PDB file of C-alpha atoms in Angstrom:
ATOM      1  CA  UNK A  39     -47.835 -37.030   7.762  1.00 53.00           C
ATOM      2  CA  UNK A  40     -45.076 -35.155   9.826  1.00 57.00           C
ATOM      3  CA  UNK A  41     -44.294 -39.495  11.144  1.00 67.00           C
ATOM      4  CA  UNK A  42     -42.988 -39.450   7.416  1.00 77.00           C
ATOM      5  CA  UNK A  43     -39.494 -38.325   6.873  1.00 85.00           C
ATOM      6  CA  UNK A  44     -39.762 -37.940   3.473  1.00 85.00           C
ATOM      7  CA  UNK A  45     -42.881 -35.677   3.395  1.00 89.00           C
ATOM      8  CA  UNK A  46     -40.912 -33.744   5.898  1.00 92.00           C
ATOM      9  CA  UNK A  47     -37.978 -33.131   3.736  1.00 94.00           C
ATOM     10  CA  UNK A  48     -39.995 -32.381   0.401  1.00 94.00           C
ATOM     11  CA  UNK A  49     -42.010 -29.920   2.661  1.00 94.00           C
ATOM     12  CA  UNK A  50     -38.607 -27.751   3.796  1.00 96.00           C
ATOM     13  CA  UNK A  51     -37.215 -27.938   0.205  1.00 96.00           C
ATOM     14  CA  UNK A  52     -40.476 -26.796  -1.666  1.00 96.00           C
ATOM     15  CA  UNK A  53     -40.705 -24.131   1.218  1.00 96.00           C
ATOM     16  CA  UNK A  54     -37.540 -22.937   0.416  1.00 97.00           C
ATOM     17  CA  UNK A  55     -38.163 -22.670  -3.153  1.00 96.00           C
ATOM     18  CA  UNK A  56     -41.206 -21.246  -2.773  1.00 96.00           C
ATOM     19  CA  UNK A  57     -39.810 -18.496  -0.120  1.00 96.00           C
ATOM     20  CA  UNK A  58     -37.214 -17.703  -1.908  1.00 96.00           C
ATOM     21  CA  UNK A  59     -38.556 -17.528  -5.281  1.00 95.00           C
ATOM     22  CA  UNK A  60     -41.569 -15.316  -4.093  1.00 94.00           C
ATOM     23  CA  UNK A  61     -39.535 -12.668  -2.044  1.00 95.00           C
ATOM     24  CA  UNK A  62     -36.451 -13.075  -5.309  1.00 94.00           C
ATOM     25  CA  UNK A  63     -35.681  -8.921  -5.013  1.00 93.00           C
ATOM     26  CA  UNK A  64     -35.235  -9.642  -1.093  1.00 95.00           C
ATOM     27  CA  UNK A  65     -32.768 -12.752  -1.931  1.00 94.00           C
ATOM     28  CA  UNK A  66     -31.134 -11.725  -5.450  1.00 93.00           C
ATOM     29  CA  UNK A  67     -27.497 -10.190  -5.156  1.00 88.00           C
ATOM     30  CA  UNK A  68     -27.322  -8.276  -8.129  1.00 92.00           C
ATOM     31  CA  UNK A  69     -30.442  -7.066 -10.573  1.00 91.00           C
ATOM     32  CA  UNK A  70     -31.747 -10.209 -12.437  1.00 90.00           C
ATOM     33  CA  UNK A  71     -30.779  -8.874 -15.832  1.00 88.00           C
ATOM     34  CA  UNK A  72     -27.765  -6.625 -14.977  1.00 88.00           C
ATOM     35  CA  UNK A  73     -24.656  -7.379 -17.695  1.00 91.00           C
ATOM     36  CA  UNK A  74     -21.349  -6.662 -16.363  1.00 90.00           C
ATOM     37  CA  UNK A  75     -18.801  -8.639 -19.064  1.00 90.00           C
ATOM     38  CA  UNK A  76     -15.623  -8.120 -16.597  1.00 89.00           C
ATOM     39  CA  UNK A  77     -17.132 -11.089 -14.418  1.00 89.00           C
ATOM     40  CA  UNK A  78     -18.472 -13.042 -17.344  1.00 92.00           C
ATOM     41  CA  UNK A  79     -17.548 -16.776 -16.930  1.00 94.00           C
ATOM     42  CA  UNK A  80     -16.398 -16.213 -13.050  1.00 93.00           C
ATOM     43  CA  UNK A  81     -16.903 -19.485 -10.959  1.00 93.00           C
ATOM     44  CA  UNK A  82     -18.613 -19.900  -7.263  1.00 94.00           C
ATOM     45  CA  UNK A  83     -17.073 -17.171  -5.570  1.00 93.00           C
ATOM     46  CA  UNK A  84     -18.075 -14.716  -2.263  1.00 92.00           C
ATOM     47  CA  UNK A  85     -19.268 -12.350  -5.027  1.00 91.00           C
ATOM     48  CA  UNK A  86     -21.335 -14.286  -6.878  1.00 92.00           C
ATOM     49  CA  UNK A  87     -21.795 -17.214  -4.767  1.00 92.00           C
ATOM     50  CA  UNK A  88     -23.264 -19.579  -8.299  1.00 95.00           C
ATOM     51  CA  UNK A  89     -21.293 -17.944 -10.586  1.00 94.00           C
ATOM     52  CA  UNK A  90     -22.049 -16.111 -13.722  1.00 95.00           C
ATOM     53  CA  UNK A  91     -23.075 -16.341 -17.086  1.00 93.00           C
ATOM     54  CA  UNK A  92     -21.602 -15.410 -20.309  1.00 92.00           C
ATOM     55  CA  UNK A  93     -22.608 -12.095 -20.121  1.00 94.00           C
ATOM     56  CA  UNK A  94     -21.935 -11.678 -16.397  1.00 94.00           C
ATOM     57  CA  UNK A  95     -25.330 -11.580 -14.828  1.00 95.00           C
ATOM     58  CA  UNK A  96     -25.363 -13.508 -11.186  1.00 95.00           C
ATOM     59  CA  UNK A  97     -26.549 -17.175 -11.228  1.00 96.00           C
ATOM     60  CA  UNK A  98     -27.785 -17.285  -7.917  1.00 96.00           C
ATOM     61  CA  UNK A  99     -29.679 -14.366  -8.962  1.00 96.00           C
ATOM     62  CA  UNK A 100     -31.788 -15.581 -12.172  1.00 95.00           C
ATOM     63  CA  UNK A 101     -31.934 -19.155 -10.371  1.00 96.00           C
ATOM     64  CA  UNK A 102     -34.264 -16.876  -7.969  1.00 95.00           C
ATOM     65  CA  UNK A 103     -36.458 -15.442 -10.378  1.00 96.00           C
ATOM     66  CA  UNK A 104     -36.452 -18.569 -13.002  1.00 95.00           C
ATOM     67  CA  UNK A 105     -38.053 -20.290  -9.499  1.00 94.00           C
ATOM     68  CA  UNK A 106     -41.103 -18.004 -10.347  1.00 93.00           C
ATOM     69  CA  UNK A 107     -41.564 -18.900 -13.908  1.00 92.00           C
ATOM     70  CA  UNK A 108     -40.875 -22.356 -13.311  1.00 93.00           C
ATOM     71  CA  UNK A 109     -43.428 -22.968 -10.294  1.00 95.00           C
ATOM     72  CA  UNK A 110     -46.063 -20.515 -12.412  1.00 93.00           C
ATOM     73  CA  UNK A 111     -45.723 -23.150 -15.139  1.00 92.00           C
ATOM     74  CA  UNK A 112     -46.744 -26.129 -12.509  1.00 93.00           C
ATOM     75  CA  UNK A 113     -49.263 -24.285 -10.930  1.00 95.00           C
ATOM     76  CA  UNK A 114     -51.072 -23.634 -14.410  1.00 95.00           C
ATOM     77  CA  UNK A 115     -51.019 -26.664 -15.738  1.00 93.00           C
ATOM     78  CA  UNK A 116     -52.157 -28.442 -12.086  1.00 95.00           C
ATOM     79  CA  UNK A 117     -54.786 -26.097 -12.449  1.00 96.00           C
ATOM     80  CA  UNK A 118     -55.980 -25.973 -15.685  1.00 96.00           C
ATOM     81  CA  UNK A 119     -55.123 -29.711 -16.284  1.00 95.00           C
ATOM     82  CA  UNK A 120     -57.252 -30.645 -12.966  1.00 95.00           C
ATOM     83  CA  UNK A 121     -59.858 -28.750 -13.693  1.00 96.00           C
ATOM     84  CA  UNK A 122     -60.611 -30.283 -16.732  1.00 96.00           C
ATOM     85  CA  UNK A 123     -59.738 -33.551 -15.748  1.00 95.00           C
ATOM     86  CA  UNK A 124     -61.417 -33.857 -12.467  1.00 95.00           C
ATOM     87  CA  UNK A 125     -64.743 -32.221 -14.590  1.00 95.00           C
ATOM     88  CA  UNK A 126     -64.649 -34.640 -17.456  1.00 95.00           C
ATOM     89  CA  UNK A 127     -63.496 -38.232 -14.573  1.00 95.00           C
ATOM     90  CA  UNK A 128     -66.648 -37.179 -13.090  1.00 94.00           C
ATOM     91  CA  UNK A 129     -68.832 -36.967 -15.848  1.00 94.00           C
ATOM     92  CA  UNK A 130     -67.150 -40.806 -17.201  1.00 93.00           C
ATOM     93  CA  UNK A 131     -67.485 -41.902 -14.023  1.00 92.00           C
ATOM     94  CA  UNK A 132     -71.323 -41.106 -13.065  1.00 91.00           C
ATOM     95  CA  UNK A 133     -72.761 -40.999 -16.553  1.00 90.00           C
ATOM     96  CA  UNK A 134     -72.050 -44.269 -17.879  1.00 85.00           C
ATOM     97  CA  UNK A 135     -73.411 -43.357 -21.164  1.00 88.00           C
ATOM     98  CA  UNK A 136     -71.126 -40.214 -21.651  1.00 91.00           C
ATOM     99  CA  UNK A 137     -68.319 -43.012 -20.301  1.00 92.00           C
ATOM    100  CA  UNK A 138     -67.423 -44.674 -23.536  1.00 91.00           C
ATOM    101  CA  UNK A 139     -66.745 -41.539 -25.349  1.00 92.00           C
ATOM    102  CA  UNK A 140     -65.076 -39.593 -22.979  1.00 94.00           C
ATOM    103  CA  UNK A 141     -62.648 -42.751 -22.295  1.00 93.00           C
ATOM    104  CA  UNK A 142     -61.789 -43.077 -25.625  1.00 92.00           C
ATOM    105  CA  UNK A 143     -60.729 -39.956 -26.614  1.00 92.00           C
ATOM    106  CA  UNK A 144     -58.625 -40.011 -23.089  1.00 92.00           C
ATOM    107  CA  UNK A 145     -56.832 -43.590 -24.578  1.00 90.00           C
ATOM    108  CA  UNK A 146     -56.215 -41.728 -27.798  1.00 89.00           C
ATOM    109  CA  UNK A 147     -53.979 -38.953 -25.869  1.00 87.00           C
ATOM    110  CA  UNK A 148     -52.167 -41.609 -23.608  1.00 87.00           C
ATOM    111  CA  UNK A 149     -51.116 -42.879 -26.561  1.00 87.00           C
ATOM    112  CA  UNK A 150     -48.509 -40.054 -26.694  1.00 85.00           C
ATOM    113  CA  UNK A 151     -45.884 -39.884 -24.346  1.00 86.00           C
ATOM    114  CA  UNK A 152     -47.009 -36.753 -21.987  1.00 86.00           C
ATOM    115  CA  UNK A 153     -43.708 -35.129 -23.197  1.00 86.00           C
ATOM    116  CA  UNK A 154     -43.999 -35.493 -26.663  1.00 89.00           C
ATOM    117  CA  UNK A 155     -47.774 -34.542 -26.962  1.00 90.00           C
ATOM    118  CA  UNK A 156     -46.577 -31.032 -25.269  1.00 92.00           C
ATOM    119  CA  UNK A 157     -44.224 -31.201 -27.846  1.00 92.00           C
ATOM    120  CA  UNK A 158     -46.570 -31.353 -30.867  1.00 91.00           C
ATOM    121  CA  UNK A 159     -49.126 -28.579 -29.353  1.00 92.00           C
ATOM    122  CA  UNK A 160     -46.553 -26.374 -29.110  1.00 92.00           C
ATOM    123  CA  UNK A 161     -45.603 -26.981 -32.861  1.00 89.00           C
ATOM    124  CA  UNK A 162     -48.995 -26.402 -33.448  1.00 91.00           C
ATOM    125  CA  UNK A 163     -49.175 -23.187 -31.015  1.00 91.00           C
ATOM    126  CA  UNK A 164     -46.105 -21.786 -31.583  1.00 90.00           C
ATOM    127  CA  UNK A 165     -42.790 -21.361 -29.462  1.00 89.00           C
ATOM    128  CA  UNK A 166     -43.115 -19.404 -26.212  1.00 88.00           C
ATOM    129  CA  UNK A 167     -43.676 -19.565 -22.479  1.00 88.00           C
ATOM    130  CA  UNK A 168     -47.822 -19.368 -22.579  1.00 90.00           C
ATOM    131  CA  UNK A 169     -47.718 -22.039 -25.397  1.00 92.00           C
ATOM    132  CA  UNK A 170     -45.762 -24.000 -23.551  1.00 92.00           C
ATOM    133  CA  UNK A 171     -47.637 -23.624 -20.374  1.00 92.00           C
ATOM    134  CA  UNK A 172     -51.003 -24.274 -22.419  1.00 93.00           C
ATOM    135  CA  UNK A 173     -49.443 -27.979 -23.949  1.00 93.00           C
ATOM    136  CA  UNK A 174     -48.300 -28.823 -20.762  1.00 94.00           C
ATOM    137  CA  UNK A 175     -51.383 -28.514 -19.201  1.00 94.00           C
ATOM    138  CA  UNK A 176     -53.634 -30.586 -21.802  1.00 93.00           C
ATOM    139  CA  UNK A 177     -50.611 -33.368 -21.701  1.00 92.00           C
ATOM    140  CA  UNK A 178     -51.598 -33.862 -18.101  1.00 92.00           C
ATOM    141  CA  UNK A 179     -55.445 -34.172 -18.400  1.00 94.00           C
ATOM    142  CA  UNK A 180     -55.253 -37.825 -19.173  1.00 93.00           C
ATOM    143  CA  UNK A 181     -53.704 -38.405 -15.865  1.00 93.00           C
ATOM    144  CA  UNK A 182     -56.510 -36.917 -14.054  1.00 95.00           C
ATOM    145  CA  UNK A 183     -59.334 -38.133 -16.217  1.00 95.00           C
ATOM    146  CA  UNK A 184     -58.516 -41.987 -15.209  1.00 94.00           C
ATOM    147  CA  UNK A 185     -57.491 -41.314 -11.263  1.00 93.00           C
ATOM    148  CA  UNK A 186     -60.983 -39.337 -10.831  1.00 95.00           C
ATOM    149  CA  UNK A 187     -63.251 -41.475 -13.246  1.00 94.00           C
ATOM    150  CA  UNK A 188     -62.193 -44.987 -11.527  1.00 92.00           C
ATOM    151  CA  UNK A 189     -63.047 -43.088  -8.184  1.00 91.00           C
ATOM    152  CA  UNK A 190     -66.439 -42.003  -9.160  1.00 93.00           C
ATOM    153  CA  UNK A 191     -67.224 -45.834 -10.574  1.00 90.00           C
ATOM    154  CA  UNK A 192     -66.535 -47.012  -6.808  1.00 89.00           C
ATOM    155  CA  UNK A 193     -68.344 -44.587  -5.222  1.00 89.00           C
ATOM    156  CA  UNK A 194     -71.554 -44.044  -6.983  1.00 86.00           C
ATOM    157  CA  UNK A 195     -72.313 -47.836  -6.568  1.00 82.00           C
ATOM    158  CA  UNK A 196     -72.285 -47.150  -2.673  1.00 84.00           C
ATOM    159  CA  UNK A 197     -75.332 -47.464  -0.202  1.00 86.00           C
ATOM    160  CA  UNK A 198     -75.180 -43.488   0.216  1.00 82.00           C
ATOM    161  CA  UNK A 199     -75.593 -42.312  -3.403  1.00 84.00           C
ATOM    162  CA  UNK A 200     -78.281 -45.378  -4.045  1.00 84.00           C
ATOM    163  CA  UNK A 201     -80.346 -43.668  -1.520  1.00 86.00           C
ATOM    164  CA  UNK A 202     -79.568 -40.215  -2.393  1.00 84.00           C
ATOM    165  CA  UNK A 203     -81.165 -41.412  -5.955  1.00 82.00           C
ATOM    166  CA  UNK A 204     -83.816 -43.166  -4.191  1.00 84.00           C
ATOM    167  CA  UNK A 205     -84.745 -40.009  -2.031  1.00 82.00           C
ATOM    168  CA  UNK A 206     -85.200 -38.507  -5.639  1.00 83.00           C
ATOM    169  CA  UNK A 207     -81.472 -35.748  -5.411  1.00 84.00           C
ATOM    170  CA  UNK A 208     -80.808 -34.481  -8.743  1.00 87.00           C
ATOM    171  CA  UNK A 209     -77.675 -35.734 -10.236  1.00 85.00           C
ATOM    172  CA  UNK A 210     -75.419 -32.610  -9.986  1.00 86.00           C
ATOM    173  CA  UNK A 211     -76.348 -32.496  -5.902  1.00 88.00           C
ATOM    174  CA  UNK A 212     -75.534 -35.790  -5.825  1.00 88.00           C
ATOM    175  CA  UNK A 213     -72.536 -35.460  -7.192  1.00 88.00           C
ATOM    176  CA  UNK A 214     -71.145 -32.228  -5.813  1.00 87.00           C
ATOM    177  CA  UNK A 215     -72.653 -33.396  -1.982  1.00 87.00           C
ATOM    178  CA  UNK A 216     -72.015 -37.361  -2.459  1.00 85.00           C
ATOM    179  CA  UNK A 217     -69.453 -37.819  -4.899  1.00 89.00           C
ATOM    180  CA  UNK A 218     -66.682 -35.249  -5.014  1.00 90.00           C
ATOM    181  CA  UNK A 219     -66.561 -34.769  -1.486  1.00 87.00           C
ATOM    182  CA  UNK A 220     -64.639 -38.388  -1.426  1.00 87.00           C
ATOM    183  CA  UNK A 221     -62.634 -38.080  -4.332  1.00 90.00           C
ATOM    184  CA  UNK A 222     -60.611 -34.905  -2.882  1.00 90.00           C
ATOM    185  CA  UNK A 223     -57.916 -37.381  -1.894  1.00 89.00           C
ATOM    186  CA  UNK A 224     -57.001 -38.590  -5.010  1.00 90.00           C
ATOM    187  CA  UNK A 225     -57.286 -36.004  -6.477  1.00 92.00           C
ATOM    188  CA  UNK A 226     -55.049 -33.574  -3.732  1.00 92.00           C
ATOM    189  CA  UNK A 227     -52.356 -36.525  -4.178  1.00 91.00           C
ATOM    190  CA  UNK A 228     -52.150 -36.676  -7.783  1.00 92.00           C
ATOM    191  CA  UNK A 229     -52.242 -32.998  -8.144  1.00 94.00           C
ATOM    192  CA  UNK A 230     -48.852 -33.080  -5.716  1.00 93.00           C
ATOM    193  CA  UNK A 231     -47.496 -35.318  -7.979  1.00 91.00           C
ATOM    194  CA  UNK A 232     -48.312 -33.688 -11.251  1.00 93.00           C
ATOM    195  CA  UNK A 233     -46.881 -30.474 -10.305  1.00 94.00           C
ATOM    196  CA  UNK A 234     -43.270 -31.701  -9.800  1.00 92.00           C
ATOM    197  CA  UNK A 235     -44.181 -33.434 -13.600  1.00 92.00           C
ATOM    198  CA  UNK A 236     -45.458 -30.493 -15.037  1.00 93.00           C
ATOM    199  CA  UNK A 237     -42.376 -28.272 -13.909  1.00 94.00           C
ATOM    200  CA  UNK A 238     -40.418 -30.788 -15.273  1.00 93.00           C
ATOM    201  CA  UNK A 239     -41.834 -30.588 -18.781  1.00 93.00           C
ATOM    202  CA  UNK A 240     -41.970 -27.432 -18.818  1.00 92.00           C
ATOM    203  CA  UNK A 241     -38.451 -27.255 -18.265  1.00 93.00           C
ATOM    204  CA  UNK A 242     -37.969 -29.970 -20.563  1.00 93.00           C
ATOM    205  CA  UNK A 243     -39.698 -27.988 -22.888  1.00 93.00           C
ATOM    206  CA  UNK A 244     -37.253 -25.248 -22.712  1.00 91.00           C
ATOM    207  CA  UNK A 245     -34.576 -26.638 -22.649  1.00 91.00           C
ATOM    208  CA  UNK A 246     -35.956 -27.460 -26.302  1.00 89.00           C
ATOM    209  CA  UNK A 247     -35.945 -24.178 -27.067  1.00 88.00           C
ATOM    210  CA  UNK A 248     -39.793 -24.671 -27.141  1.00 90.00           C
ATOM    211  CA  UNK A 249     -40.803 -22.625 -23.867  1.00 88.00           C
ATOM    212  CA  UNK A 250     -39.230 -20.107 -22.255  1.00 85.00           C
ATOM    213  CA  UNK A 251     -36.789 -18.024 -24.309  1.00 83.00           C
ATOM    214  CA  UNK A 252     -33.622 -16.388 -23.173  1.00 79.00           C
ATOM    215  CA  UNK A 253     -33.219 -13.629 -21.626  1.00 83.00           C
ATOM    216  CA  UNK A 254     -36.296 -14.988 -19.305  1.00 85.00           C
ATOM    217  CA  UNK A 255     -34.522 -16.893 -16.575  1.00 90.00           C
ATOM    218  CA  UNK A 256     -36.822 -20.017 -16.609  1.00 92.00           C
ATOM    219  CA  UNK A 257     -34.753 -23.007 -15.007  1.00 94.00           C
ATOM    220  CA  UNK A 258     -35.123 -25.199 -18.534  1.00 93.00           C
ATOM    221  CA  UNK A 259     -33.843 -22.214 -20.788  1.00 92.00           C
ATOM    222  CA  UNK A 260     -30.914 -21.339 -18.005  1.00 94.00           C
ATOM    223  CA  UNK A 261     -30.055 -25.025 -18.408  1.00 94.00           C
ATOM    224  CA  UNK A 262     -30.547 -24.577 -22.124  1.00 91.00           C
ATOM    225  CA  UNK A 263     -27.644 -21.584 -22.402  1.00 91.00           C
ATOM    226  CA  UNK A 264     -25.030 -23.620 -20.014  1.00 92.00           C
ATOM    227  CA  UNK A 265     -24.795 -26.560 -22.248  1.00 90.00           C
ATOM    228  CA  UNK A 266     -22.870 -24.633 -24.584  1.00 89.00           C
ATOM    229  CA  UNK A 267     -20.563 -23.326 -21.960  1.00 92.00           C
ATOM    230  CA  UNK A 268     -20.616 -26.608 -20.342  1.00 89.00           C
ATOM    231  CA  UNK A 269     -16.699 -27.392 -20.815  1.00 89.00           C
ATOM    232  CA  UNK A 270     -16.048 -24.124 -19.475  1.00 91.00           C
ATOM    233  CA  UNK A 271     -18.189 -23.426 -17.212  1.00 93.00           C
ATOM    234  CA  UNK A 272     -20.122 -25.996 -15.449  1.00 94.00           C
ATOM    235  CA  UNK A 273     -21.833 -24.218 -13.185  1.00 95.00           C
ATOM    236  CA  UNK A 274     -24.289 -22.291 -15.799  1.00 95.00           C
ATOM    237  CA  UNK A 275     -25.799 -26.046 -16.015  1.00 95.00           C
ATOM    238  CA  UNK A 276     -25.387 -27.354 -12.868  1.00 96.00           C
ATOM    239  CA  UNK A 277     -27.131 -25.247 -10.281  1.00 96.00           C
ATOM    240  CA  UNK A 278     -30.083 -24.547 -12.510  1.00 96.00           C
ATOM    241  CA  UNK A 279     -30.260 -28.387 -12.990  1.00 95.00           C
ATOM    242  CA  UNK A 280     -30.226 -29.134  -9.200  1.00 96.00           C
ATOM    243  CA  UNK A 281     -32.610 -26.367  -8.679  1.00 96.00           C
ATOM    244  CA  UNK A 282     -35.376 -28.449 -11.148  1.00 96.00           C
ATOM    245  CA  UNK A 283     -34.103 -32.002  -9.149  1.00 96.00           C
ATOM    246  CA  UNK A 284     -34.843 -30.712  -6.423  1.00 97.00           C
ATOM    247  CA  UNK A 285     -38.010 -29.291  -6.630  1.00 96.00           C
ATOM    248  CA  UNK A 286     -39.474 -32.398  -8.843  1.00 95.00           C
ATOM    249  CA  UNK A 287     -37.983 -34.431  -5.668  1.00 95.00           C
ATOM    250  CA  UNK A 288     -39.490 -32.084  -2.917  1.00 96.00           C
ATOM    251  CA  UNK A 289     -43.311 -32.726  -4.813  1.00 95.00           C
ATOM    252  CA  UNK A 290     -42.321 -36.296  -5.125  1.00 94.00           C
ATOM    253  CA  UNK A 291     -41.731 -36.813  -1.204  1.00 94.00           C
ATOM    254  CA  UNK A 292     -44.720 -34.706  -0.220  1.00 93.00           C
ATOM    255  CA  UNK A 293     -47.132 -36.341  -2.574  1.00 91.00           C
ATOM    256  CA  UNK A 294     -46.093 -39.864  -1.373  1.00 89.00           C
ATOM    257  CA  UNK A 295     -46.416 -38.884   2.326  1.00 89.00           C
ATOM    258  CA  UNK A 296     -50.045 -37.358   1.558  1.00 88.00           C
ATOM    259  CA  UNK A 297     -50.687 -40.798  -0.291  1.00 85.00           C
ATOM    260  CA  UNK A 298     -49.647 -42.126   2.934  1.00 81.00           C
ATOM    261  CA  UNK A 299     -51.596 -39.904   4.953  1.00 79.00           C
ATOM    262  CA  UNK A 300     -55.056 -39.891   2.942  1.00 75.00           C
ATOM    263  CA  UNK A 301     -55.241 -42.922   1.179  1.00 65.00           C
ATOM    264  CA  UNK A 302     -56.349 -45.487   3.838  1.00 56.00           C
ATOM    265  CA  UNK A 303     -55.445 -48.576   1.252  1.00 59.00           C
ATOM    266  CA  UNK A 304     -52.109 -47.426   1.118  1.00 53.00           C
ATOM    267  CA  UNK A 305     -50.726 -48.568   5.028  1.00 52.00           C
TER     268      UNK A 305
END
């Protein structure tokens, strides 16, 4: 992977998110929430080196602390969405007569547009980061339903697993010593993928007003505030904006170049 440029570049910028966002008090300039209405409005300057909001408080600052919220979002719903996903693809996948009705419920929810089934759990939730967190998760199961379902329908037909079955191995060692084993690829590559998604959405979602709520300086709700001070000042939008591009684009790179890497069909 390090012969791919691109997976080299989305490494360094998710590193420096990650770095930066994780050590924030080291980093910040100011206290996160810390008013000071003399500076409110100020443009890119040695003192505030982003700018500052309406009520004064440091861009570069809250940019540094929304990082946490918004990579806590991805790495909850990668989680929870994966776990759930990879659990019920292998179930589809090796019990063909489980398949049917796990596959159509999964159709049902691809349906919906990932966005706007987050959307309509969190109506049904409620408004608010967790809710938000929780509906972006289960709009991502879908994705990893099909990926590890039409891996397990390759592999249990193989020459291995027919004479695990014929050496008389219970299913569930068959599956967690023969089956899952050679579906971690897939599975680390859509999991890269879906985390640059997920932070996405959930910024997506905030910027709805549906997730994170102000004062909590989550990328989508710091977005959110600047469009109303967007003729004035620009910056409240843009930085947080490029902060989400870029991280969606750093996951983007690196899970192409671990496609790449793992996924032998690929070259």
């Amino acid at each position: 992977m390090t012969n791919n440029k691109g997976a080299v570049i989305g490494s360094l910028i998710l590193l420096f998110f990650i770095i930066t966002s994780a050590f924030a008090p080291w980093f910040a300039t100011y206290p996160v929430n810390e008013m000071n209405f003399e500076d409110s409005l100020k443009g890119p300057s040695v003192e505030h080196w982003l700018g500052t909001d309406e009520f004064g408080r440091d861009i570069w600052t809250r940019i540094l602390y929304g990082g946490r919220v918004s990579l806590l979002m991805g790495l909850f719903a990668v989680v929870v969405s994966g776990t759930i996903g990879v659990i019920l693809g292998v179930v589809a996948g090796y019990y063909r007569k489980l398949d049917m009705y796990i596959m159509q419920f999964i159709d049902i929810l691809m349906v919906f547009p990932s966005l706007l089934m987050a959307i309509a759990i969190v109506a049904v939730l409620g408004v608010g980061l967790t809710n938000a967190m929780i509906a972006v998760a289960i709009s991502a199961v879908p994705s990893f339903v099909r990926v590890v379902r039409g891996a397990v329908l390759t592999i249990r037909e193989t020459e291995y697993v027919e004479a695990a079955r014929a050496l008389g191995l219970r299913n569930f060692k068959i599956i967690f010593k023969h089956i899952l084993p050679n579906v971690t690829s897939p599975i680390i590559i859509l999991a890269t993928l879906d985390f640059g998604s997920a932070i996405l959405s959930a910024a997506s979602l905030s910027f709805l007003g549906l997730g994170a709520q102000p004062p909590n300086p989550e990328w989508g709700a710091l977005v959110y505030v600047g469009k109303s001070f967007l003729s004035q000042a620009w910056w409240m939008t843009l930085f947080p904006g490029l902060a989400i591009m870029l991280v969606v684009l750093g996951f983007n790179l690196l899970g192409d170049g671990l496609r790449d890497a793992l996924d032998p069909k690929s070259k």
